[in-house]
Short mmCIF file of C-alpha atoms and ligand atoms in Angstrom, two decimals:
data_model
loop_
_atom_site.label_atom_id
_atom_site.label_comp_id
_atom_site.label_asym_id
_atom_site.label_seq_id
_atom_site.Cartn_x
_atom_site.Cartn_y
_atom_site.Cartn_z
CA UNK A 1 0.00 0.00 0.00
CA UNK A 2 1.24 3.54 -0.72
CA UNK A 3 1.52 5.42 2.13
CA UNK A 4 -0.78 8.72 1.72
CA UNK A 5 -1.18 11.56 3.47
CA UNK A 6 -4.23 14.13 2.49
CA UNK A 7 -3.86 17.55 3.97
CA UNK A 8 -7.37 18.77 5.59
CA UNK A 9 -8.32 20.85 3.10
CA UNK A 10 -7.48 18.70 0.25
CA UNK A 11 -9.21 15.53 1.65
CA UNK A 12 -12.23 18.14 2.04
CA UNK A 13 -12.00 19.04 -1.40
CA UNK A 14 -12.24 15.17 -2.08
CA UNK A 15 -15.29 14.93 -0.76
CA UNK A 16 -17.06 17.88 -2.14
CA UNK A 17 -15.89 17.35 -5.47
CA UNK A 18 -14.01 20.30 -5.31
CA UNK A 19 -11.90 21.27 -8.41
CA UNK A 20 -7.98 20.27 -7.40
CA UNK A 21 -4.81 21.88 -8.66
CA UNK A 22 -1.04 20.04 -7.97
CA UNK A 23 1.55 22.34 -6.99
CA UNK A 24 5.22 21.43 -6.86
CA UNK A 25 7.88 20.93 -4.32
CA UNK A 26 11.24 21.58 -5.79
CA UNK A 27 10.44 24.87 -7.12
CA UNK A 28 10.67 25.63 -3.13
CA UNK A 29 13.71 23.42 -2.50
CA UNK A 30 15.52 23.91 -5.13
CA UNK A 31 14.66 27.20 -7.20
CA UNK A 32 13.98 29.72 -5.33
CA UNK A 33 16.13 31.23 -1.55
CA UNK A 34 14.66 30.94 1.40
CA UNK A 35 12.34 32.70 2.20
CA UNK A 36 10.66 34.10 -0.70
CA UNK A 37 10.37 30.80 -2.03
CA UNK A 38 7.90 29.83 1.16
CA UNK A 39 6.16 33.36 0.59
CA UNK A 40 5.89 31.82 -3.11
CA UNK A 41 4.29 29.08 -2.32
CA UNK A 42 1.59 30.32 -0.04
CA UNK A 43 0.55 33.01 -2.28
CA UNK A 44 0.23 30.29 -5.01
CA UNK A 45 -2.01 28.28 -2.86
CA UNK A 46 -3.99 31.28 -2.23
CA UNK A 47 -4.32 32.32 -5.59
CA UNK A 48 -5.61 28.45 -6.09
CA UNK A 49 -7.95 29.24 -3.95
CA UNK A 50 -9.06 32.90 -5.04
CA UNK A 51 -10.19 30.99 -8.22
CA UNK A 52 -12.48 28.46 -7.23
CA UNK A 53 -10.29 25.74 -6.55
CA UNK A 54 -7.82 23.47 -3.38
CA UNK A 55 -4.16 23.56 -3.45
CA UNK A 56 -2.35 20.44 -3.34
CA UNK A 57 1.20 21.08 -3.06
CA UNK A 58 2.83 17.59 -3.40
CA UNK A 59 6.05 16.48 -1.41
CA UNK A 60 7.48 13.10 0.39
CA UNK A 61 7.94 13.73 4.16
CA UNK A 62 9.10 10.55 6.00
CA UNK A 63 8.31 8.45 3.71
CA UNK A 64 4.84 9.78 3.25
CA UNK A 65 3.50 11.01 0.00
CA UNK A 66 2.21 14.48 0.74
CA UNK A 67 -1.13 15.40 -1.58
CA UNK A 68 -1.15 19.10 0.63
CA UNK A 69 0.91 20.91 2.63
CA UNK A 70 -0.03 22.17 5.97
CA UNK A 71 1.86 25.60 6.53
CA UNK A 72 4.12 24.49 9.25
CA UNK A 73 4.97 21.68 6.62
CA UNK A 74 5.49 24.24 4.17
CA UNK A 75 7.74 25.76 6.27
CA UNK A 76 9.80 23.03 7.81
CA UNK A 77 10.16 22.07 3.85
CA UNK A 78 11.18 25.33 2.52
CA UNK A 79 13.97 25.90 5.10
CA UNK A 80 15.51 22.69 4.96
CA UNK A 81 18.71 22.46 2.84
CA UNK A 82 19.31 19.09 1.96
CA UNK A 83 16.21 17.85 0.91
CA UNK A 84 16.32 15.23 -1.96
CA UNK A 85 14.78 16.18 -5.94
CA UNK A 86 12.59 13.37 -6.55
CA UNK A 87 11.75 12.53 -10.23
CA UNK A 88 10.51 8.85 -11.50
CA UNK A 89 13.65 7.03 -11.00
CA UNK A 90 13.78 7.68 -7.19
CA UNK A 91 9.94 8.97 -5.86
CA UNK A 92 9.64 4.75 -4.90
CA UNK A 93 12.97 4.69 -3.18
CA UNK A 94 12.10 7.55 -1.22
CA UNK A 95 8.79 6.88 -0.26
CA UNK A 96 10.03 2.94 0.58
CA UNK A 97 12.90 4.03 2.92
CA UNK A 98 11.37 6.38 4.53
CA UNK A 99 12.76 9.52 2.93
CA UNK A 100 12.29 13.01 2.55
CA UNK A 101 12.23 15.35 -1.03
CA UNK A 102 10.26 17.36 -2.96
CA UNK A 103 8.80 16.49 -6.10
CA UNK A 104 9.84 17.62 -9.25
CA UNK A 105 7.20 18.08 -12.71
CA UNK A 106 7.73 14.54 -13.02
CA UNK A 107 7.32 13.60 -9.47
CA UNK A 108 4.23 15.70 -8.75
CA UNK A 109 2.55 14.38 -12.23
CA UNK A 110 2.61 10.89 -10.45
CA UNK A 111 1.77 11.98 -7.17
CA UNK A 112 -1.30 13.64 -8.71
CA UNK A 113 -1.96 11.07 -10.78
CA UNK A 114 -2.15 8.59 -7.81
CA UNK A 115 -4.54 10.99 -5.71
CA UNK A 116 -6.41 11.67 -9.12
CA UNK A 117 -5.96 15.25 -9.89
CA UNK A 118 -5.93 16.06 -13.37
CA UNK A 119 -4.31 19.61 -13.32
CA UNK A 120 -0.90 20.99 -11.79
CA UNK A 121 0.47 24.43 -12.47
CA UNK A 122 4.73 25.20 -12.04
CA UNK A 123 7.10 27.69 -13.24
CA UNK A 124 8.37 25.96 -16.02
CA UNK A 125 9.06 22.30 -17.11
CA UNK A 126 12.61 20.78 -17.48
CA UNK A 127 14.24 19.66 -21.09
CA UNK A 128 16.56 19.33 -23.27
CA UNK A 129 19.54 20.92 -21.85
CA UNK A 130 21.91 23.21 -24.17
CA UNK A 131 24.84 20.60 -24.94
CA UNK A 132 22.56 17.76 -24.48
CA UNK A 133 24.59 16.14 -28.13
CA UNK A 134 27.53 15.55 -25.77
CA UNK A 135 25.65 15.17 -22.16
CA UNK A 136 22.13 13.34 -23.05
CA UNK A 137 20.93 15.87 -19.88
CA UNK A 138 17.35 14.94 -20.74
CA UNK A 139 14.77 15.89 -18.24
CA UNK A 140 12.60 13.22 -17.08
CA UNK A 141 9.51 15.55 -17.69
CA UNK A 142 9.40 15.29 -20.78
CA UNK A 143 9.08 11.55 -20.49
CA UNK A 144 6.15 12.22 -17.94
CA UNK A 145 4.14 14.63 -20.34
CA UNK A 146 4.01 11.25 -22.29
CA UNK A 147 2.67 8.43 -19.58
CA UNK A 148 1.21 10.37 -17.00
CA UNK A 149 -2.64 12.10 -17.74
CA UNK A 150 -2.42 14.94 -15.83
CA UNK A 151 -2.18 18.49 -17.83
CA UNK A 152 0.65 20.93 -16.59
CA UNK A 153 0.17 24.82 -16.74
CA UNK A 154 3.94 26.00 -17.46
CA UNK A 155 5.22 29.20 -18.78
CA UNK A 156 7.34 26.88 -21.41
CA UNK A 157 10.54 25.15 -20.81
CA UNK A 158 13.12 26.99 -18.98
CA UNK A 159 15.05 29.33 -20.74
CA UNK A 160 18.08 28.30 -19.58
CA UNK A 161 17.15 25.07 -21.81
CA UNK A 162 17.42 24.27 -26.14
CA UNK A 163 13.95 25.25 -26.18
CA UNK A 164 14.18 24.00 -30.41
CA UNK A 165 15.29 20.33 -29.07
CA UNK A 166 12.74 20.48 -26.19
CA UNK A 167 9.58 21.31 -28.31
CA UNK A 168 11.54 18.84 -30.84
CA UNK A 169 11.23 16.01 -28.63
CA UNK A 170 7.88 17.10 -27.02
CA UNK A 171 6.83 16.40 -30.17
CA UNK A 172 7.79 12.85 -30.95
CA UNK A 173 6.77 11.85 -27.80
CA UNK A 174 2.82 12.73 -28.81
CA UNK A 175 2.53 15.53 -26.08
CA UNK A 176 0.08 18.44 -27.04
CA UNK A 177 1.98 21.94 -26.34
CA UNK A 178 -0.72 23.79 -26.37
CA UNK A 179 0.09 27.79 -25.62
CA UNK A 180 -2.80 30.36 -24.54
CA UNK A 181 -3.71 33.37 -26.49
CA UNK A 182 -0.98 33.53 -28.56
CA UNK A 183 0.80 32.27 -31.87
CA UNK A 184 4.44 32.04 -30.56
CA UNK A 185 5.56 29.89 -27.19
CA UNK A 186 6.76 31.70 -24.41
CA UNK A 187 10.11 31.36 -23.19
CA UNK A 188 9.90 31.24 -19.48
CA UNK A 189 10.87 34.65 -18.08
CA UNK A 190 10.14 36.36 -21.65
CA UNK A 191 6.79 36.74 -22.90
CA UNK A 192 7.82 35.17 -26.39
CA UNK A 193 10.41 33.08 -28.12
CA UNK A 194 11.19 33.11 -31.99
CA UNK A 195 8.89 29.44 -32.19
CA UNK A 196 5.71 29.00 -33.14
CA UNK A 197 3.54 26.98 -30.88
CA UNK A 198 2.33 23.51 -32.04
CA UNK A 199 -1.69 24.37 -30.61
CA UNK A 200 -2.86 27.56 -29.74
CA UNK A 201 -5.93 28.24 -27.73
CA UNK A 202 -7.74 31.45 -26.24
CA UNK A 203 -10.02 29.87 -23.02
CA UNK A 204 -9.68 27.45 -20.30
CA UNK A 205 -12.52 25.57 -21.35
CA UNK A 206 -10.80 24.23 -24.54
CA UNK A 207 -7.75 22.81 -22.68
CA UNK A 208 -10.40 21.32 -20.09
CA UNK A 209 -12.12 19.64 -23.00
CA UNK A 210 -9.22 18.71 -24.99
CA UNK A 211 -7.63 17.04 -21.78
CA UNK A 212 -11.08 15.07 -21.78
CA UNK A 213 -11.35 14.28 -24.99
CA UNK A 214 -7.69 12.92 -24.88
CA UNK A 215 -8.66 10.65 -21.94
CA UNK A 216 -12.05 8.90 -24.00
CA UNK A 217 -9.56 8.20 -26.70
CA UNK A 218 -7.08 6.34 -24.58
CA UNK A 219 -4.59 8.43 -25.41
CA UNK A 220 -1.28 8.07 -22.95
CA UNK A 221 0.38 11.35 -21.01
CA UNK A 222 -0.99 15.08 -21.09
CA UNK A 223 -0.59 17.88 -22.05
CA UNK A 224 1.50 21.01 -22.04
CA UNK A 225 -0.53 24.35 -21.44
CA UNK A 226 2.66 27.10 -22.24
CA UNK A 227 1.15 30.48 -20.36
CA UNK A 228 3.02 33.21 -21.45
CA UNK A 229 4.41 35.40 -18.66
CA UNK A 230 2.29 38.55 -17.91
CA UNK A 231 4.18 41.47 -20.28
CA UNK A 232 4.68 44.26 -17.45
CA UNK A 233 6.35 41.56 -15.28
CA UNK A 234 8.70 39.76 -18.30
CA UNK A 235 12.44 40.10 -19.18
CA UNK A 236 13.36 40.59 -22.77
CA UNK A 237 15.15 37.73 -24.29
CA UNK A 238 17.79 40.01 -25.11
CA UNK A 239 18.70 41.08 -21.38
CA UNK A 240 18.91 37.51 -20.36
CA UNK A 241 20.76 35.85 -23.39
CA UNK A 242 24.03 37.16 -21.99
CA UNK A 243 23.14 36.08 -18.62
CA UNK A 244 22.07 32.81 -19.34
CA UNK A 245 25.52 32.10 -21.28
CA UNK A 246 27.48 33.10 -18.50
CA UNK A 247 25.89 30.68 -16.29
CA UNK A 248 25.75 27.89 -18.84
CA UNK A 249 29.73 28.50 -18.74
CA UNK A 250 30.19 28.36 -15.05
CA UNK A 251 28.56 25.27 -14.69
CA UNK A 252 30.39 23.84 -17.07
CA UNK A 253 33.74 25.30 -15.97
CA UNK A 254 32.36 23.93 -12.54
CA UNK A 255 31.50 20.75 -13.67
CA UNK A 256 27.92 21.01 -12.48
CA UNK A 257 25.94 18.20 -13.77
CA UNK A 258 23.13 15.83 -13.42
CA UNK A 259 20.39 17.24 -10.63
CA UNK A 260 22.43 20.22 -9.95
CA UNK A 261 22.39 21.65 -13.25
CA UNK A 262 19.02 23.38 -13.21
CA UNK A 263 19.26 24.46 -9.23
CA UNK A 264 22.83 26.17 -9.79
CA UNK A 265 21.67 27.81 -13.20
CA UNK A 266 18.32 29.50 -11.27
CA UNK A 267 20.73 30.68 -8.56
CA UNK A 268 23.15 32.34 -10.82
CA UNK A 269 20.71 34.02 -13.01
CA UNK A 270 19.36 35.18 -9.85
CA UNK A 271 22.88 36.56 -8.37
CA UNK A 272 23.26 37.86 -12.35
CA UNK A 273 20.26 39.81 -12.56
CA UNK A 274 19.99 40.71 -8.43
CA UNK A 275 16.70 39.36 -8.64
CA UNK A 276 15.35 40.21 -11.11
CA UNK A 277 14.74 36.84 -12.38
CA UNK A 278 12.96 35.51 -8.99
CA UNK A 279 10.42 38.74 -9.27
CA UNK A 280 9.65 37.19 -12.94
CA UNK A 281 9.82 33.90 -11.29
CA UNK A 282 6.83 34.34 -8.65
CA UNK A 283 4.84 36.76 -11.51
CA UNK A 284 4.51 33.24 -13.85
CA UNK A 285 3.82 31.08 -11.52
CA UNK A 286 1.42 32.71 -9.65
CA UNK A 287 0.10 33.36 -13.49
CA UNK A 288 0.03 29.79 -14.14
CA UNK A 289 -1.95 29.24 -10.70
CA UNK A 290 -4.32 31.05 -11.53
CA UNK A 291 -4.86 29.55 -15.27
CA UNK A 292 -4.36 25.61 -13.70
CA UNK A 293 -7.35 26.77 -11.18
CA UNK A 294 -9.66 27.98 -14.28
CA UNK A 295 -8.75 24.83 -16.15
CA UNK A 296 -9.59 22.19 -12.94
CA UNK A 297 -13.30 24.23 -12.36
CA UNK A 298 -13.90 23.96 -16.68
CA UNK A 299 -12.58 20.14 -16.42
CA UNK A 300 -14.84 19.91 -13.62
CA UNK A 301 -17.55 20.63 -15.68
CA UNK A 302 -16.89 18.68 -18.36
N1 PSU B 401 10.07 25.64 -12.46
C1 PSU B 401 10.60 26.69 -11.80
N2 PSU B 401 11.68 26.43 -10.96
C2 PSU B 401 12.15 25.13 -10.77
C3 PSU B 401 11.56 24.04 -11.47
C4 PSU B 401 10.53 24.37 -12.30
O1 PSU B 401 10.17 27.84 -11.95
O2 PSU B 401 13.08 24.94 -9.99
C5 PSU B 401 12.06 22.61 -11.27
C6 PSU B 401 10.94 21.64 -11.59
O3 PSU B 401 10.75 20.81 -10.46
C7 PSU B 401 11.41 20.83 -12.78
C8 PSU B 401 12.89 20.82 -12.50
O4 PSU B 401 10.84 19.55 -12.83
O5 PSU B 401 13.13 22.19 -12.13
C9 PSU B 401 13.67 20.34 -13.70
O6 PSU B 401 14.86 19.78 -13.24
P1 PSU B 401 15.78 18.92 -14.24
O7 PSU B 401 16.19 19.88 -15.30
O8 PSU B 401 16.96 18.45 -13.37
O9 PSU B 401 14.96 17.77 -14.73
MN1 MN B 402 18.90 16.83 -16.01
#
């Protein structure tokens, strides 16, 4: 038996047939300081909850799979500093020993998968890593967009990624990238990259009925909604580029690799733009919040 722990107002929720949106861990653990990146995550939750729908933040604690934080969990999981980043390969291992991490995209698609929550709204997804000819640094998310059914409210891939060879791959693995209300995908902390989005839609209620329609068809894995960053809060893709190659060389001057990549490229854009990037940060994802909440009530009416 998997060991499952509801938080109160998510096992509420349950009952009522409240709409449910997933929230990650590792965007608290591992991309974003202490302790804005608490701060984050409640006003996320609330803004779950401002439109119509439960928070579920998602995290192992003790070998406990977490569908809802309580706030002193929260907290206790936000100040901790060596807290594991759970994907596929390890969620089992952790959960088995007795272990403690937080969940990445991957991780909280099965976690909300296995509480059966269909919608879960982050910053941005992992991919296909710059270099990625000579490493293979894949992420696993990609993978997950194609087994698990759960649809994932993103502002794109990070920008720190080959955003060509991540849609590239999206694509042969069947997963709908779907962006809202405009022609061109978003890139993360800019508004708009230089490719053209596979699907485009303008309302919740199309995503809700297109994740739907997926599921009747037997169709494996989700989808990707790409939410483009509000404009007043966005950073021109010109201001980053140079900041983004400087970190990309560090880490590799550093040998940073595997898990640590994306952590230690956040926290250097951050130092870079003394900020900056973690005020564009909290703008998307409380952005995508909102949208994953709109999506959950329309699914819920479906
Ligand atoms: N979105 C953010 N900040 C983050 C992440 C997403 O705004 O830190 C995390 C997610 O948990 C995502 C992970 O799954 O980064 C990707 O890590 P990797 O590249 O090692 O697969
Ligand atoms: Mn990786």
């Amino acid at each position: 038996m998997i060991p499952i722990s509801y938080s109160a107002e998510v096992a509420a929720a349950r009952e009522n047939d409240t709409p449910i949106v997933a929230l990650e861990s590792t965007i608290i653990t591992h991309g974003m300081p202490y302790p804005q990146n608490v701060e984050t995550a409640r006003r996320v939750e609330q803004d779950v909850r401002d439109n119509n729908a439960v928070p579920a933040t998602i995290a192992v604690m003790n070998g406990v799979l977490h569908i809802g934080l309580s706030d002193d969990e929260l907290e206790a999981l936000g100040k901790s500093e060596n807290v594991a980043k759970l994907s596929r390969a390890d969620i089992a291992a952790c959960i088995a020993t007795g272990g403690t991490g937080a969940t990445t995209v991957a991780a909280t698609m099965i976690g909300a998968a296995q509480a059966g929550i269909s919608v879960f709204a982050t910053g941005g997804i992992g991919g296909v890593h710059k270099g990625a000819e000579e490493t293979f640094d894949i992420s696993a998310d990609l993978q997950e967009l194609a087994l698990t059914p759960v649809t994932v409210v993103a502002a794109g891939a990070k920008a720190i990624l080959d955003l060509n060879k991540t849609y590239e791959v999206l694509e042969t693995l069947g997963v709908p990238v779907i962006t809202l209300g405009q022609d061109m995908l978003p890139a993360f902390w800019s508004a708009t990259s230089d490719l053209a989005s596979p699907l485009r839609m303008d309302n919740a209620s199309d995503v809700a009925k297109s994740h739907a329609m997926r599921g009747e068809m037997g169709l494996s894995g989700g989808q990707l909604v790409c939410n483009p960053i509000p404009q007043d809060a966005q950073i021109p893709a010109e201001v980053l580029a140079p900041v983004i190659a400087q970190a990309l060389a560090e880490a590799d001057a550093q040998n940073i690799n595997a898990k640590a990549v994306t952590p230690f490229l956040l926290g250097r854009i951050f130092e870079l733009t003394e900020g900056r990037s973690l005020t564009a940060n909290i703008a998307l994802v409380r952005n995508n919040a909102r949208v994953a909440a709109e999506i959950a009530v329309a699914l819920s009416k479906t």
